[in-house]
Coordinates of N, CA and C in Angstrom, one line a residue:
M22 N 0.9 -1.2 -0.2 CA 0.2 -0.1 -0.1 C 0.7 1.1 -0.1
R23 N 0.4 1.8 -0.5 CA 1.2 3.4 -0.7 C 0.2 4.3 0.6
C24 N 1.7 4.6 0.8 CA 0.8 5.7 2.7 C 2.1 6.7 2.7
D25 N 1.7 7.6 2.8 CA 2.5 9.4 3.4 C 2.2 9.6 4.9
A26 N 2.9 9.6 5.2 CA 3.2 10.2 7.0 C 1.2 10.8 7.1
K27 N 0.5 11.8 6.6 CA -0.3 12.2 6.7 C -1.5 10.8 7.3
I28 N -2.1 10.1 5.3 CA -2.3 9.4 5.8 C -2.6 8.4 7.1
F29 N -0.7 7.4 7.1 CA -0.8 6.8 8.3 C -1.0 7.4 9.7
A30 N -1.0 8.9 9.8 CA -1.4 9.1 11.7 C -3.1 9.2 11.6
Q31 N -3.6 9.7 10.3 CA -4.6 9.5 10.7 C -4.6 7.6 10.7
M32 N -4.2 6.5 10.1 CA -5.1 5.5 10.2 C -4.9 5.3 11.9
Y33 N -3.6 5.9 12.2 CA -3.7 5.3 13.7 C -4.0 6.1 15.1
E34 N -4.5 7.9 14.2 CA -4.8 8.1 15.4 C -6.4 7.7 15.9
A35 N -7.3 6.8 15.2 CA -8.2 5.9 15.3 C -8.7 4.7 15.6
V36 N -6.7 4.2 15.4 CA -7.1 3.2 16.9 C -5.6 2.9 17.9
Y37 N -5.4 4.8 18.6 CA -4.5 4.8 19.2 C -4.9 3.8 20.5
T38 N -6.1 4.2 20.3 CA -6.5 4.3 22.5 C -6.8 2.6 22.5
D39 N -7.3 2.0 20.5 CA -7.0 0.5 21.1 C -5.4 -0.2 22.3
L40 N -4.9 0.4 21.0 CA -3.4 -0.4 20.5 C -3.1 -0.6 22.8
Y41 N -3.3 1.6 22.7 CA -2.4 1.3 24.2 C -3.4 0.6 25.2
R42 N -4.7 0.8 25.5 CA -5.6 -0.2 26.5 C -4.7 -1.8 26.1
F43 N -4.6 -2.2 24.3 CA -3.8 -3.6 25.0 C -2.7 -3.4 25.3
A44 N -2.2 -2.8 25.1 CA -0.6 -2.9 26.1 C 0.0 -2.5 26.8
L45 N -1.6 -1.2 27.4 CA -1.6 -1.5 29.2 C -2.1 -3.0 30.2
C46 N -2.8 -3.6 29.2 CA -3.2 -4.8 29.8 C -2.0 -6.0 29.8
M47 N -1.3 -5.5 28.5 CA -1.0 -6.9 29.1 C 0.7 -6.8 29.5
M48 N 1.2 -5.4 29.2 CA 2.3 -5.0 30.0 C 2.6 -4.5 31.2
K49 N 1.5 -4.3 32.2 CA 0.8 -4.2 33.2 C 1.5 -3.4 33.9
N50 N 2.1 -1.6 33.4 CA 2.3 -0.8 33.1 C 2.4 0.2 32.4
Q51 N 2.3 1.3 33.1 CA 2.3 2.7 31.5 C 2.9 3.2 30.6
Q52 N 4.2 2.6 30.7 CA 5.9 3.6 30.5 C 5.7 1.6 29.9
E53 N 5.6 0.5 30.1 CA 6.0 0.1 29.3 C 5.1 0.2 28.2
A54 N 3.6 0.1 28.3 CA 2.8 0.5 27.6 C 3.1 1.6 26.2
E55 N 3.3 2.3 27.0 CA 3.0 3.4 25.7 C 4.4 3.1 25.0
D56 N 5.8 2.6 25.8 CA 7.2 2.1 24.8 C 6.7 1.3 23.1
A57 N 6.1 -0.4 24.4 CA 5.4 -0.5 23.3 C 4.8 -0.3 22.3
V58 N 3.7 0.5 22.8 CA 2.7 1.2 21.4 C 4.2 1.9 20.5
S59 N 4.6 2.6 20.8 CA 5.8 3.7 20.4 C 6.6 2.2 19.5
E60 N 7.0 1.8 20.0 CA 8.2 0.4 19.3 C 6.5 0.0 18.1
A61 N 5.4 -0.2 18.4 CA 4.5 -1.2 17.4 C 4.2 -0.4 15.9
V62 N 4.0 1.0 16.2 CA 4.2 2.0 15.0 C 5.5 2.0 14.5
V63 N 6.7 2.5 15.2 CA 7.5 2.7 14.5 C 7.7 1.9 13.2
A64 N 7.7 0.4 14.2 CA 7.6 -0.7 12.8 C 6.6 -0.7 12.1
A65 N 5.5 -0.5 12.2 CA 4.5 -0.1 11.2 C 4.0 0.4 10.0
Y66 N 5.5 1.8 10.5 CA 5.5 2.9 9.5 C 6.2 2.4 9.0
E67 N 7.8 2.2 9.1 CA 9.0 1.3 8.6 C 8.2 0.3 7.5
N68 N 7.7 -0.4 7.9 CA 6.8 -1.2 6.9 C 5.5 -1.5 6.2
I69 N 4.7 0.0 6.5 CA 3.3 0.1 5.8 C 4.0 -0.3 4.4
G70 N 4.4 -0.3 3.4 CA 4.7 -1.0 1.8 C 3.7 -2.4 1.8
K71 N 3.6 -3.3 3.2 CA 3.9 -4.1 2.8 C 2.0 -4.7 3.2
L72 N 1.3 -3.3 4.0 CA -0.1 -3.9 4.3 C -0.7 -3.7 2.8
K73 N -1.5 -4.7 1.8 CA -2.0 -4.0 1.3 C -3.3 -3.8 0.8
K74 N -4.3 -3.9 2.2 CA -5.2 -2.5 2.2 C -5.5 -2.1 3.3
E75 N -5.9 -1.1 3.1 CA -6.0 -0.3 4.1 C -6.8 -0.8 5.0
E76 N -8.0 -0.7 4.6 CA -9.3 -1.8 5.6 C -8.4 -2.9 6.7
A77 N -7.1 -3.2 6.3 CA -6.8 -4.5 7.3 C -6.1 -3.4 8.1
F78 N -5.4 -2.1 8.6 CA -5.0 -1.7 9.5 C -4.7 -2.2 10.3
K79 N -6.0 -1.6 10.8 CA -6.1 -2.9 13.1 C -5.6 -3.6 12.9
S80 N -5.6 -4.4 12.1 CA -5.6 -5.8 12.2 C -4.5 -6.0 12.4
W81 N -3.5 -5.3 11.5 CA -2.0 -5.8 11.3 C -1.6 -4.4 12.0
I82 N -1.4 -4.2 12.9 CA -1.3 -2.7 13.8 C -1.2 -4.0 14.7
F83 N -2.6 -4.6 15.2 CA -2.5 -5.0 16.6 C -1.9 -6.0 16.4
T84 N -1.5 -6.8 15.0 CA -0.4 -7.9 14.8 C 0.8 -7.7 15.2
I85 N 1.1 -6.0 15.0 CA 2.6 -6.1 15.5 C 2.8 -5.6 17.3
L86 N 1.3 -4.9 16.9 CA 1.6 -5.0 18.8 C 1.8 -5.8 19.2
S87 N 0.6 -7.2 19.0 CA 0.9 -7.9 19.9 C 2.3 -9.2 20.2
N88 N 2.9 -9.1 19.1 CA 4.3 -9.1 18.8 C 4.8 -8.5 19.6
V89 N 5.1 -7.6 19.6 CA 6.4 -6.3 20.7 C 5.9 -6.5 21.7
C90 N 4.8 -7.2 22.4 CA 4.2 -6.8 24.1 C 5.0 -8.2 24.0
R91 N 4.6 -9.7 23.2 CA 5.0 -10.8 23.1 C 6.8 -10.5 24.4
K92 N 7.3 -9.9 22.8 CA 8.7 -10.1 22.8 C 9.4 -9.5 24.5
R93 N 9.1 -8.3 24.3 CA 8.9 -7.6 25.6 C 9.1 -8.1 26.9
L94 N 7.8 -8.7 26.8 CA 7.3 -9.8 28.1 C 7.9 -11.4 28.3
K95 N 8.6 -11.4 27.1 CA 9.7 -12.5 27.3 C 10.5 -12.4 27.8
K96 N 11.7 -10.8 27.4 CA 12.5 -10.2 28.3 C 12.3 -9.7 29.5
A97 N 11.4 -9.3 30.2 CA 10.9 -9.3 30.9 C 10.5 -10.4 32.0
A98 N 10.1 -11.7 32.0 CA 10.6 -12.5 32.5 C 12.1 -13.3 32.3
K99 N 12.6 -13.3 31.4 CA 14.1 -13.4 32.0 C 15.2 -12.7 33.2
E100 N 15.2 -11.1 32.8 CA 15.1 -10.5 33.1 C 14.4 -10.8 35.2
Q101 N 13.2 -11.0 35.0 CA 12.3 -11.5 36.2 C 13.3 -12.8 36.7
E102 N 13.7 -14.1 36.1 CA 14.2 -14.7 37.0 C 16.2 -14.3 37.7
H103 N 16.0 -13.2 37.3 CA 17.2 -12.9 38.0 C 17.0 -11.9 39.1
S104 N 15.8 -11.1 39.3 CA 15.0 -10.7 40.5 C 13.7 -10.3 40.8
P105 N 13.4 -11.9 41.0 CA 11.8 -12.0 41.3 C 11.8 -11.1 42.1
G106 N 10.1 -10.6 42.3 CA 9.3 -9.7 42.7 C 7.6 -10.1 43.5
D107 N 6.8 -9.9 43.4 CA 5.6 -9.6 43.1 C 4.4 -8.9 41.6
V108 N 4.6 -9.2 41.2 CA 4.2 -8.7 40.2 C 3.6 -7.0 39.9
Y109 N 2.1 -7.3 41.6 CA 1.5 -6.9 41.8 C 1.8 -4.7 42.4
S110 N 3.3 -5.4 42.4 CA 3.5 -4.5 43.6 C 4.5 -3.1 42.4
R111 N 4.5 -4.2 41.6 CA 5.5 -3.5 40.4 C 4.9 -2.3 39.5
I112 N 2.9 -1.8 40.2 CA 2.5 -1.3 39.6 C 2.4 0.1 40.1
P113 N 2.7 0.9 40.0 CA 2.0 2.4 40.5 C 0.8 2.4 40.4
S114 N 0.3 3.1 41.8 CA -0.7 2.8 42.0 C -1.7 4.1 40.8
Q115 N -0.7 5.1 41.2 CA -1.7 5.6 39.3 C -2.5 5.4 38.1
E116 N -1.8 3.8 38.8 CA -1.6 2.9 37.0 C -3.1 2.9 37.2
M117 N -3.7 2.3 38.5 CA -4.2 1.5 38.9 C -5.9 2.1 38.6
D118 N -6.0 2.9 38.1 CA -7.5 3.7 38.1 C -6.9 4.3 36.3
L119 N -6.9 3.5 35.3 CA -7.5 4.0 34.8 C -8.7 3.5 33.1
G120 N -9.5 3.1 34.2 CA -10.7 2.9 33.6 C -10.7 1.5 34.2
I121 N -9.8 0.7 34.0 CA -10.3 -1.2 34.5 C -9.8 -0.7 35.8
A122 N -11.1 -1.9 36.2 CA -11.3 -2.2 37.6 C -9.8 -3.2 38.3
V123 N -8.8 -2.5 40.1 CA -8.3 -3.6 40.3 C -8.5 -4.9 40.3
D124 N -9.6 -5.6 40.6 CA -10.4 -6.9 41.0 C -9.8 -7.4 39.1
V125 N -10.7 -6.5 38.5 CA -10.4 -6.9 36.9 C -9.2 -7.1 36.5
R126 N -8.3 -6.6 36.9 CA -6.5 -6.8 36.2 C -6.0 -7.5 37.4
K127 N -6.4 -7.7 38.1 CA -5.3 -8.9 38.2 C -6.0 -10.4 38.5
A128 N -7.3 -10.1 37.6 CA -7.6 -11.4 37.2 C -7.4 -12.1 36.4
F129 N -7.4 -10.8 34.9 CA -6.7 -10.7 34.0 C -5.0 -11.3 33.9
F130 N -4.5 -10.3 35.1 CA -3.0 -11.1 35.1 C -2.2 -12.6 35.3
L131 N -4.0 -13.3 36.3 CA -3.1 -14.1 36.4 C -3.3 -15.5 35.5
L132 N -3.7 -14.9 34.0 CA -3.6 -15.5 32.8 C -2.2 -16.2 32.3
E133 N -2.6 -16.8 31.7 CA -0.8 -17.0 30.4 C -1.6 -15.9 29.8
E134 N -0.1 -15.5 29.3 CA 0.3 -14.8 28.1 C -0.7 -15.0 27.3
E135 N -1.2 -16.1 26.5 CA -1.4 -16.5 25.4 C -3.3 -16.1 25.5
E136 N -3.6 -16.1 27.2 CA -5.1 -16.2 27.2 C -5.2 -14.9 27.4
Q137 N -3.7 -13.8 28.1 CA -4.0 -12.4 28.3 C -4.4 -12.1 26.8
M138 N -3.0 -12.2 25.4 CA -3.1 -12.2 24.0 C -4.8 -11.9 23.6
I139 N -5.8 -13.0 23.7 CA -6.3 -13.9 22.9 C -8.0 -12.7 23.8
V140 N -7.3 -12.4 25.2 CA -8.6 -11.5 26.0 C -8.4 -10.0 26.0
G141 N -7.3 -9.8 25.3 CA -6.8 -8.3 24.8 C -7.5 -8.5 23.7
L142 N -7.0 -8.8 22.3 CA -7.8 -8.7 21.5 C -9.4 -8.3 21.3
S143 N -9.3 -9.1 21.8 CA -11.3 -9.4 21.8 C -11.4 -9.0 22.1
V144 N -11.1 -8.6 23.7 CA -11.9 -7.4 24.1 C -11.7 -5.7 24.2
F145 N -10.6 -5.7 23.9 CA -9.7 -4.7 23.4 C -9.7 -3.3 22.2
G146 N -9.5 -5.1 21.2 CA -9.3 -4.8 20.1 C -10.9 -4.6 19.2
G147 N -11.7 -5.8 19.7 CA -13.1 -6.1 18.9 C -12.6 -6.8 18.0
Y148 N -12.1 -7.6 17.7 CA -11.4 -9.1 17.0 C -12.2 -9.7 17.0
N149 N -13.0 -10.8 16.2 CA -13.3 -12.1 16.8 C -12.7 -12.6 16.6
S150 N -13.1 -14.2 16.0 CA -11.6 -15.2 16.8 C -11.2 -15.8 15.1
Q151 N -12.1 -15.6 14.5 CA -11.3 -15.4 13.2 C -10.1 -15.0 12.3
E152 N -10.3 -13.3 13.2 CA -9.3 -12.7 12.9 C -8.5 -12.7 14.2
I153 N -8.7 -12.9 15.6 CA -7.9 -13.8 17.0 C -7.2 -14.7 15.8
G154 N -7.1 -15.6 15.4 CA -6.6 -16.7 15.0 C -5.6 -16.3 13.7
E155 N -6.0 -15.8 13.4 CA -5.1 -15.6 11.8 C -4.2 -14.5 12.6
S156 N -3.7 -13.9 13.2 CA -3.1 -13.3 13.8 C -2.0 -14.1 14.4
L157 N -2.8 -15.1 15.4 CA -2.4 -16.1 16.0 C -1.2 -17.1 15.6
K158 N -2.1 -17.4 14.8 CA -1.7 -18.3 14.0 C -2.7 -19.2 14.7
M159 N -4.0 -19.1 14.7 CA -4.7 -20.4 15.5 C -6.1 -21.0 14.9
N160 N -6.4 -21.8 15.3 CA -8.3 -22.2 14.7 C -9.2 -21.3 15.1
P161 N -9.6 -21.4 15.0 CA -11.1 -19.8 14.7 C -11.4 -20.4 16.3
N162 N -11.6 -22.2 16.2 CA -12.8 -22.9 17.3 C -11.3 -22.9 18.2
T163 N -10.0 -23.0 18.0 CA -9.1 -23.2 19.3 C -9.5 -21.8 20.0
V164 N -9.5 -20.1 19.2 CA -9.2 -19.3 19.9 C -10.9 -19.4 20.3
R165 N -11.7 -19.5 20.2 CA -13.3 -19.5 21.3 C -12.5 -20.2 22.4
S166 N -12.3 -21.2 22.5 CA -12.3 -22.4 23.3 C -11.0 -21.8 24.5
K167 N -10.2 -21.3 23.9 CA -9.5 -20.4 24.6 C -9.5 -19.3 25.6
R168 N -10.4 -18.1 24.7 CA -11.2 -17.8 24.8 C -12.2 -17.5 26.6
S169 N -12.7 -18.6 26.0 CA -13.9 -19.6 26.9 C -13.5 -19.4 28.4
R170 N -12.5 -20.6 28.2 CA -12.2 -20.8 29.3 C -11.2 -20.1 30.4
A171 N -10.7 -18.8 29.5 CA -9.5 -17.9 29.6 C -10.5 -16.9 30.7
L172 N -12.3 -16.4 30.4 CA -12.7 -16.0 31.6 C -13.4 -16.3 32.3
Q173 N -13.8 -17.7 31.8 CA -14.1 -18.7 33.0 C -13.0 -17.7 34.5
K174 N -11.8 -18.6 34.1 CA -10.9 -18.5 35.3 C -11.3 -16.6 35.7
M175 N -11.5 -16.0 35.1 CA -11.2 -14.7 35.2 C -12.3 -14.8 35.8
E176 N -13.4 -15.4 35.8 CA -15.0 -15.2 36.8 C -14.2 -15.8 37.8
C177 N -13.8 -17.0 37.3 CA -13.7 -17.1 39.2 C -12.8 -16.6 40.6
V178 N -12.0 -16.1 39.7 CA -11.4 -14.9 40.6 C -12.1 -14.0 41.3
L179 N -12.8 -13.2 40.0 CA -13.5 -12.4 40.5 C -15.4 -12.8 41.7
R180 N -15.3 -14.0 41.4 CA -16.0 -14.2 42.3 C -16.4 -14.2 44.0

């Protein structure tokens, strides 16, 4: 796709809030979320020529963001092995009040990384199981099963 900076900025502006919410839930830290979104946007801008249709921009940039988050989480997990600590103690209290209830965030954090990706893409990105399956290279039926189990886990924690 041919795209100038102005068109890219307009497409990005339309999805920024969803990207940030998704990254915040994945990264569990405001600064890390902002960094992940920034890294994803730079990668998207550098590779915009690979996007075939403008209508696919949201799905495409969410895929890039989910890959960036996954990479950053793996790196953080390796660093965590050297300095363990409670994940919740690393979340500054001001970030806990970003429109997501503390209990829901804790329930979300208890999910496996893959479950977080599926729930995040579904809830914050508004993607259906077919789209999530394509971006995560999974069968849509598997996505539906994993999303259902993840939501059940969250429900058990929230009771």
